[in-house]
Amino acid sequence: MSLTPTLVLGENDMGPPETVAMVERAGVTLVRVGEVHTARGIIDKVRCVGSVLGLDDRVAELSSGELEPAARVLGRLREEVTLKPRVAFLLQFRDGAPIGAGRDTSAQGLLDMVVADNVLADFEGWKPVSMEAMSRAAPDFVVITERGVRGAGGAEAVLSHPALSLVLGNGKGDNRDRLIVMDRMAMLGFGPRTLTTALELARRLHGVEEAYTRE
């Protein structure tokens, strides 16, 4: 409030409620932006923010030039893929254990967008994954954030972690390509960058040519 805002934009789960109520009592316009973890949800989110800010023309240009074409390519991928790659999505390491994405997470939404099976969907939210659980999950690929890799001490440290060496074979030979490292916010922010990042992730997971990921 010391910044004297005239508008506060937030996601639908912003809080705590007491703080939100304080902002509203101060007479500041507060807008909650819906969050749906799909390609269409991203486009709707961008349009909502553009409308609130009076940038409808700019958003229309962005949607027609970049967002809608990307969404159509992802939709075509969904129609054509017959065998989904099995993927474990890791956020970071905590106390030596990888933190994996279960169902009802933004990562689950991203994997759905790129037509991949979340091998950790037997639990909900973000939780530590044991060596035994990772071995049972047997992912074809492991997707991890750049920040998670840095926190673990680099890619070699990740590849040699006991839970991952079980499924990635210590990153030897072609197995190294099964570890995919990408920017966290680009993957999970569910803004415009998430659509373009999803195209790149789909290319790497499905082994399709780059031309396929562009209209």
PDB file of C-alpha atoms in Angstrom:
ATOM      1  CA  MET A   1       0.000   0.000   0.000  1.00  0.00           C
ATOM      2  CA  SER A   2       2.980   2.321   0.466  1.00  0.00           C
ATOM      3  CA  LEU A   3       3.348   2.261  -3.321  1.00  0.00           C
ATOM      4  CA  THR A   4      -0.167   3.768  -3.661  1.00  0.00           C
ATOM      5  CA  PRO A   5      -1.353   1.421  -6.414  1.00  0.00           C
ATOM      6  CA  THR A   6      -4.553   2.143  -8.296  1.00  0.00           C
ATOM      7  CA  LEU A   7      -4.879  -1.434  -9.544  1.00  0.00           C
ATOM      8  CA  VAL A   8      -3.846  -4.819  -8.149  1.00  0.00           C
ATOM      9  CA  LEU A   9      -3.822  -7.818 -10.484  1.00  0.00           C
ATOM     10  CA  GLY A  10      -3.645 -11.231  -8.876  1.00  0.00           C
ATOM     11  CA  GLU A  11      -4.280 -14.879  -9.548  1.00  0.00           C
ATOM     12  CA  ASN A  12      -7.488 -16.439  -8.338  1.00  0.00           C
ATOM     13  CA  ASP A  13      -5.840 -17.964  -5.252  1.00  0.00           C
ATOM     14  CA  MET A  14      -3.989 -14.855  -4.077  1.00  0.00           C
ATOM     15  CA  GLY A  15      -3.979 -14.199  -0.376  1.00  0.00           C
ATOM     16  CA  PRO A  16      -3.992 -14.251   2.543  1.00  0.00           C
ATOM     17  CA  PRO A  17      -7.657 -13.187   2.699  1.00  0.00           C
ATOM     18  CA  GLU A  18      -6.957 -10.552   5.353  1.00  0.00           C
ATOM     19  CA  THR A  19      -4.484  -8.786   3.083  1.00  0.00           C
ATOM     20  CA  VAL A  20      -6.837  -8.917   0.103  1.00  0.00           C
ATOM     21  CA  ALA A  21      -9.616  -7.455   2.259  1.00  0.00           C
ATOM     22  CA  MET A  22      -7.313  -4.653   3.417  1.00  0.00           C
ATOM     23  CA  VAL A  23      -6.501  -3.726  -0.184  1.00  0.00           C
ATOM     24  CA  GLU A  24     -10.184  -3.667  -1.083  1.00  0.00           C
ATOM     25  CA  ARG A  25     -11.073  -1.523   1.957  1.00  0.00           C
ATOM     26  CA  ALA A  26      -8.456   0.975   0.825  1.00  0.00           C
ATOM     27  CA  GLY A  27     -10.463   1.500  -2.360  1.00  0.00           C
ATOM     28  CA  VAL A  28      -7.891  -0.041  -4.681  1.00  0.00           C
ATOM     29  CA  THR A  29      -9.312  -1.825  -7.717  1.00  0.00           C
ATOM     30  CA  LEU A  30      -8.510  -5.508  -7.353  1.00  0.00           C
ATOM     31  CA  VAL A  31      -8.879  -7.963 -10.219  1.00  0.00           C
ATOM     32  CA  ARG A  32      -8.476 -11.720  -9.919  1.00  0.00           C
ATOM     33  CA  VAL A  33      -7.231 -13.368 -13.095  1.00  0.00           C
ATOM     34  CA  GLY A  34      -8.380 -16.931 -13.680  1.00  0.00           C
ATOM     35  CA  GLU A  35      -5.755 -19.672 -13.908  1.00  0.00           C
ATOM     36  CA  VAL A  36      -6.483 -22.700 -16.084  1.00  0.00           C
ATOM     37  CA  HIS A  37      -3.530 -24.905 -16.967  1.00  0.00           C
ATOM     38  CA  THR A  38      -4.280 -25.354 -20.661  1.00  0.00           C
ATOM     39  CA  ALA A  39      -3.303 -23.638 -23.886  1.00  0.00           C
ATOM     40  CA  ARG A  40      -6.744 -22.050 -24.047  1.00  0.00           C
ATOM     41  CA  GLY A  41      -6.423 -20.997 -20.422  1.00  0.00           C
ATOM     42  CA  ILE A  42      -3.227 -19.104 -21.250  1.00  0.00           C
ATOM     43  CA  ILE A  43      -4.883 -17.244 -24.114  1.00  0.00           C
ATOM     44  CA  ASP A  44      -7.892 -16.360 -21.954  1.00  0.00           C
ATOM     45  CA  LYS A  45      -5.562 -15.136 -19.212  1.00  0.00           C
ATOM     46  CA  VAL A  46      -3.660 -12.874 -21.596  1.00  0.00           C
ATOM     47  CA  ARG A  47      -6.896 -11.489 -22.977  1.00  0.00           C
ATOM     48  CA  CYS A  48      -8.205 -10.827 -19.475  1.00  0.00           C
ATOM     49  CA  VAL A  49      -5.103  -8.883 -18.462  1.00  0.00           C
ATOM     50  CA  GLY A  50      -5.098  -7.014 -21.780  1.00  0.00           C
ATOM     51  CA  SER A  51      -8.718  -6.016 -21.333  1.00  0.00           C
ATOM     52  CA  VAL A  52      -8.136  -4.753 -17.799  1.00  0.00           C
ATOM     53  CA  LEU A  53      -5.159  -2.685 -18.955  1.00  0.00           C
ATOM     54  CA  GLY A  54      -6.866  -1.386 -22.086  1.00  0.00           C
ATOM     55  CA  LEU A  55      -4.487  -3.217 -24.417  1.00  0.00           C
ATOM     56  CA  ASP A  56      -7.026  -5.162 -26.450  1.00  0.00           C
ATOM     57  CA  ASP A  57      -5.437  -4.279 -29.800  1.00  0.00           C
ATOM     58  CA  ARG A  58      -1.979  -5.411 -28.659  1.00  0.00           C
ATOM     59  CA  VAL A  59      -3.408  -8.633 -27.235  1.00  0.00           C
ATOM     60  CA  ALA A  60      -5.313  -9.326 -30.452  1.00  0.00           C
ATOM     61  CA  GLU A  61      -2.061  -8.964 -32.378  1.00  0.00           C
ATOM     62  CA  LEU A  62      -0.211 -11.254 -29.962  1.00  0.00           C
ATOM     63  CA  SER A  63      -2.990 -13.840 -30.020  1.00  0.00           C
ATOM     64  CA  SER A  64      -3.277 -14.066 -33.790  1.00  0.00           C
ATOM     65  CA  GLY A  65       0.468 -13.890 -34.422  1.00  0.00           C
ATOM     66  CA  GLU A  66       1.850 -16.197 -31.729  1.00  0.00           C
ATOM     67  CA  LEU A  67      -0.578 -17.669 -29.213  1.00  0.00           C
ATOM     68  CA  GLU A  68      -3.353 -19.092 -31.369  1.00  0.00           C
ATOM     69  CA  PRO A  69      -0.946 -20.719 -33.867  1.00  0.00           C
ATOM     70  CA  ALA A  70       0.965 -22.355 -31.003  1.00  0.00           C
ATOM     71  CA  ALA A  71      -2.269 -23.628 -29.466  1.00  0.00           C
ATOM     72  CA  ARG A  72      -3.321 -25.099 -32.809  1.00  0.00           C
ATOM     73  CA  VAL A  73      -0.016 -26.944 -33.186  1.00  0.00           C
ATOM     74  CA  LEU A  74      -0.391 -28.418 -29.698  1.00  0.00           C
ATOM     75  CA  GLY A  75      -3.937 -29.412 -30.546  1.00  0.00           C
ATOM     76  CA  ARG A  76      -2.734 -31.153 -33.690  1.00  0.00           C
ATOM     77  CA  LEU A  77      -0.118 -32.982 -31.653  1.00  0.00           C
ATOM     78  CA  ARG A  78      -2.834 -34.277 -29.349  1.00  0.00           C
ATOM     79  CA  GLU A  79      -4.725 -35.659 -32.327  1.00  0.00           C
ATOM     80  CA  GLU A  80      -1.718 -37.386 -33.852  1.00  0.00           C
ATOM     81  CA  VAL A  81       0.197 -38.853 -30.890  1.00  0.00           C
ATOM     82  CA  THR A  82      -0.580 -42.517 -30.296  1.00  0.00           C
ATOM     83  CA  LEU A  83       2.061 -43.332 -27.665  1.00  0.00           C
ATOM     84  CA  LYS A  84       2.619 -40.836 -24.875  1.00  0.00           C
ATOM     85  CA  PRO A  85       6.129 -40.514 -23.405  1.00  0.00           C
ATOM     86  CA  ARG A  86       6.300 -41.179 -19.662  1.00  0.00           C
ATOM     87  CA  VAL A  87       7.646 -38.106 -17.857  1.00  0.00           C
ATOM     88  CA  ALA A  88       8.666 -37.244 -14.303  1.00  0.00           C
ATOM     89  CA  PHE A  89       8.650 -33.493 -13.631  1.00  0.00           C
ATOM     90  CA  LEU A  90      10.995 -32.300 -10.866  1.00  0.00           C
ATOM     91  CA  LEU A  91      10.984 -28.826  -9.363  1.00  0.00           C
ATOM     92  CA  GLN A  92      14.143 -28.991  -7.267  1.00  0.00           C
ATOM     93  CA  PHE A  93      15.956 -31.038  -4.622  1.00  0.00           C
ATOM     94  CA  ARG A  94      15.192 -30.608  -0.934  1.00  0.00           C
ATOM     95  CA  ASP A  95      17.298 -32.314   1.735  1.00  0.00           C
ATOM     96  CA  GLY A  96      18.717 -34.489  -1.007  1.00  0.00           C
ATOM     97  CA  ALA A  97      15.337 -35.689  -2.300  1.00  0.00           C
ATOM     98  CA  PRO A  98      13.843 -34.650  -5.655  1.00  0.00           C
ATOM     99  CA  ILE A  99      10.560 -32.750  -5.360  1.00  0.00           C
ATOM    100  CA  GLY A 100       8.204 -34.129  -7.979  1.00  0.00           C
ATOM    101  CA  ALA A 101       4.961 -32.908  -9.505  1.00  0.00           C
ATOM    102  CA  GLY A 102       1.895 -35.008  -8.860  1.00  0.00           C
ATOM    103  CA  ARG A 103      -1.590 -34.455 -10.193  1.00  0.00           C
ATOM    104  CA  ASP A 104      -3.399 -31.108  -9.799  1.00  0.00           C
ATOM    105  CA  THR A 105      -0.216 -29.112 -10.343  1.00  0.00           C
ATOM    106  CA  SER A 106       0.840 -26.622 -12.993  1.00  0.00           C
ATOM    107  CA  ALA A 107       3.375 -29.201 -14.176  1.00  0.00           C
ATOM    108  CA  GLN A 108       0.556 -31.692 -14.739  1.00  0.00           C
ATOM    109  CA  GLY A 109      -1.127 -29.077 -16.925  1.00  0.00           C
ATOM    110  CA  LEU A 110       2.075 -28.595 -18.917  1.00  0.00           C
ATOM    111  CA  LEU A 111       2.497 -32.346 -19.452  1.00  0.00           C
ATOM    112  CA  ASP A 112      -1.109 -32.583 -20.595  1.00  0.00           C
ATOM    113  CA  MET A 113      -0.445 -29.788 -23.093  1.00  0.00           C
ATOM    114  CA  VAL A 114       2.513 -31.650 -24.617  1.00  0.00           C
ATOM    115  CA  VAL A 115       0.665 -34.990 -24.600  1.00  0.00           C
ATOM    116  CA  ALA A 116       2.818 -36.778 -22.036  1.00  0.00           C
ATOM    117  CA  ASP A 117       1.958 -39.088 -19.139  1.00  0.00           C
ATOM    118  CA  ASN A 118       2.843 -37.851 -15.666  1.00  0.00           C
ATOM    119  CA  VAL A 119       4.381 -40.914 -14.003  1.00  0.00           C
ATOM    120  CA  LEU A 120       4.028 -39.290 -10.570  1.00  0.00           C
ATOM    121  CA  ALA A 121       0.282 -38.715 -10.838  1.00  0.00           C
ATOM    122  CA  ASP A 122      -0.458 -41.232  -8.093  1.00  0.00           C
ATOM    123  CA  PHE A 123      -0.041 -38.414  -5.542  1.00  0.00           C
ATOM    124  CA  GLU A 124      -1.385 -34.865  -5.424  1.00  0.00           C
ATOM    125  CA  GLY A 125       0.655 -31.668  -5.357  1.00  0.00           C
ATOM    126  CA  TRP A 126       4.439 -31.391  -4.983  1.00  0.00           C
ATOM    127  CA  LYS A 127       6.138 -34.062  -2.857  1.00  0.00           C
ATOM    128  CA  PRO A 128       9.550 -35.683  -2.293  1.00  0.00           C
ATOM    129  CA  VAL A 129      10.139 -38.731  -4.486  1.00  0.00           C
ATOM    130  CA  SER A 130      12.113 -41.655  -3.076  1.00  0.00           C
ATOM    131  CA  MET A 131      14.502 -43.832  -5.078  1.00  0.00           C
ATOM    132  CA  GLU A 132      11.996 -46.662  -4.884  1.00  0.00           C
ATOM    133  CA  ALA A 133       9.143 -44.488  -6.142  1.00  0.00           C
ATOM    134  CA  MET A 134      11.247 -43.163  -9.029  1.00  0.00           C
ATOM    135  CA  SER A 135      12.283 -46.677  -9.958  1.00  0.00           C
ATOM    136  CA  ARG A 136       8.663 -47.845  -9.978  1.00  0.00           C
ATOM    137  CA  ALA A 137       7.635 -44.806 -12.027  1.00  0.00           C
ATOM    138  CA  ALA A 138      10.247 -45.658 -14.685  1.00  0.00           C
ATOM    139  CA  PRO A 139       9.987 -42.413 -16.692  1.00  0.00           C
ATOM    140  CA  ASP A 140      11.211 -42.169 -20.262  1.00  0.00           C
ATOM    141  CA  PHE A 141      12.224 -38.562 -19.556  1.00  0.00           C
ATOM    142  CA  VAL A 142      12.894 -36.399 -16.522  1.00  0.00           C
ATOM    143  CA  VAL A 143      12.061 -32.699 -16.872  1.00  0.00           C
ATOM    144  CA  ILE A 144      13.618 -30.405 -14.277  1.00  0.00           C
ATOM    145  CA  THR A 145      13.893 -26.659 -13.781  1.00  0.00           C
ATOM    146  CA  GLU A 146      17.143 -24.784 -14.386  1.00  0.00           C
ATOM    147  CA  ARG A 147      16.992 -23.487 -10.828  1.00  0.00           C
ATOM    148  CA  GLY A 148      16.650 -27.043  -9.552  1.00  0.00           C
ATOM    149  CA  VAL A 149      19.752 -28.079 -11.475  1.00  0.00           C
ATOM    150  CA  ARG A 150      21.757 -25.131 -10.151  1.00  0.00           C
ATOM    151  CA  GLY A 151      20.648 -25.883  -6.603  1.00  0.00           C
ATOM    152  CA  ALA A 152      21.736 -29.498  -6.969  1.00  0.00           C
ATOM    153  CA  GLY A 153      25.216 -28.485  -8.105  1.00  0.00           C
ATOM    154  CA  GLY A 154      24.856 -28.842 -11.858  1.00  0.00           C
ATOM    155  CA  ALA A 155      23.683 -31.344 -14.429  1.00  0.00           C
ATOM    156  CA  GLU A 156      26.328 -33.933 -13.562  1.00  0.00           C
ATOM    157  CA  ALA A 157      25.208 -33.923  -9.936  1.00  0.00           C
ATOM    158  CA  VAL A 158      21.601 -34.407 -11.013  1.00  0.00           C
ATOM    159  CA  LEU A 159      22.498 -37.262 -13.354  1.00  0.00           C
ATOM    160  CA  SER A 160      24.489 -39.013 -10.647  1.00  0.00           C
ATOM    161  CA  HIS A 161      21.774 -38.626  -7.984  1.00  0.00           C
ATOM    162  CA  PRO A 162      20.755 -42.149  -6.863  1.00  0.00           C
ATOM    163  CA  ALA A 163      17.070 -41.607  -7.653  1.00  0.00           C
ATOM    164  CA  LEU A 164      17.829 -40.453 -11.194  1.00  0.00           C
ATOM    165  CA  SER A 165      20.748 -42.699 -12.065  1.00  0.00           C
ATOM    166  CA  LEU A 166      18.333 -45.592 -11.590  1.00  0.00           C
ATOM    167  CA  VAL A 167      16.205 -44.390 -14.493  1.00  0.00           C
ATOM    168  CA  LEU A 168      18.676 -42.369 -16.564  1.00  0.00           C
ATOM    169  CA  GLY A 169      21.657 -44.698 -16.384  1.00  0.00           C
ATOM    170  CA  ASN A 170      23.973 -41.968 -15.042  1.00  0.00           C
ATOM    171  CA  GLY A 171      23.291 -39.929 -18.159  1.00  0.00           C
ATOM    172  CA  LYS A 172      25.569 -42.089 -20.315  1.00  0.00           C
ATOM    173  CA  GLY A 173      25.272 -42.001 -24.092  1.00  0.00           C
ATOM    174  CA  ASP A 174      21.846 -41.198 -25.462  1.00  0.00           C
ATOM    175  CA  ASN A 175      20.369 -41.407 -21.976  1.00  0.00           C
ATOM    176  CA  ARG A 176      21.675 -37.890 -21.317  1.00  0.00           C
ATOM    177  CA  ASP A 177      19.035 -36.584 -23.723  1.00  0.00           C
ATOM    178  CA  ARG A 178      16.388 -37.993 -21.410  1.00  0.00           C
ATOM    179  CA  LEU A 179      17.127 -35.222 -18.876  1.00  0.00           C
ATOM    180  CA  ILE A 180      15.424 -32.036 -20.067  1.00  0.00           C
ATOM    181  CA  VAL A 181      16.318 -28.799 -18.283  1.00  0.00           C
ATOM    182  CA  MET A 182      14.193 -25.697 -18.869  1.00  0.00           C
ATOM    183  CA  ASP A 183      13.343 -22.385 -17.208  1.00  0.00           C
ATOM    184  CA  ARG A 184      10.844 -22.739 -14.373  1.00  0.00           C
ATOM    185  CA  MET A 185       8.671 -19.708 -15.095  1.00  0.00           C
ATOM    186  CA  ALA A 186       8.692 -20.382 -18.818  1.00  0.00           C
ATOM    187  CA  MET A 187       7.254 -23.814 -18.107  1.00  0.00           C
ATOM    188  CA  LEU A 188       4.986 -23.122 -15.148  1.00  0.00           C
ATOM    189  CA  GLY A 189       4.109 -19.415 -15.338  1.00  0.00           C
ATOM    190  CA  PHE A 190       1.283 -20.111 -17.800  1.00  0.00           C
ATOM    191  CA  GLY A 191       1.790 -16.859 -19.626  1.00  0.00           C
ATOM    192  CA  PRO A 192       2.721 -16.405 -23.311  1.00  0.00           C
ATOM    193  CA  ARG A 193       6.177 -17.983 -22.812  1.00  0.00           C
ATOM    194  CA  THR A 194       4.604 -21.215 -21.612  1.00  0.00           C
ATOM    195  CA  LEU A 195       3.057 -21.850 -25.016  1.00  0.00           C
ATOM    196  CA  THR A 196       6.346 -21.441 -26.882  1.00  0.00           C
ATOM    197  CA  THR A 197       8.143 -23.471 -24.215  1.00  0.00           C
ATOM    198  CA  ALA A 198       5.528 -26.208 -24.552  1.00  0.00           C
ATOM    199  CA  LEU A 199       6.283 -26.391 -28.269  1.00  0.00           C
ATOM    200  CA  GLU A 200       9.992 -26.893 -27.573  1.00  0.00           C
ATOM    201  CA  LEU A 201       9.270 -29.472 -24.868  1.00  0.00           C
ATOM    202  CA  ALA A 202       6.925 -31.344 -27.210  1.00  0.00           C
ATOM    203  CA  ARG A 203       9.632 -31.393 -29.874  1.00  0.00           C
ATOM    204  CA  ARG A 204      12.128 -32.944 -27.475  1.00  0.00           C
ATOM    205  CA  LEU A 205       9.720 -35.439 -25.940  1.00  0.00           C
ATOM    206  CA  HIS A 206       8.235 -36.679 -29.188  1.00  0.00           C
ATOM    207  CA  GLY A 207      11.337 -36.376 -31.356  1.00  0.00           C
ATOM    208  CA  VAL A 208       9.511 -34.359 -33.981  1.00  0.00           C
ATOM    209  CA  GLU A 209      11.234 -31.921 -36.304  1.00  0.00           C
ATOM    210  CA  GLU A 210      11.300 -28.238 -35.332  1.00  0.00           C
ATOM    211  CA  ALA A 211       9.165 -27.461 -38.374  1.00  0.00           C
ATOM    212  CA  TYR A 212       6.347 -29.426 -36.796  1.00  0.00           C
ATOM    213  CA  THR A 213       6.261 -27.073 -33.826  1.00  0.00           C
ATOM    214  CA  ARG A 214       5.548 -24.055 -35.960  1.00  0.00           C
ATOM    215  CA  GLU A 215       2.515 -23.247 -38.095  1.00  0.00           C
TER     216      GLU A 215
END
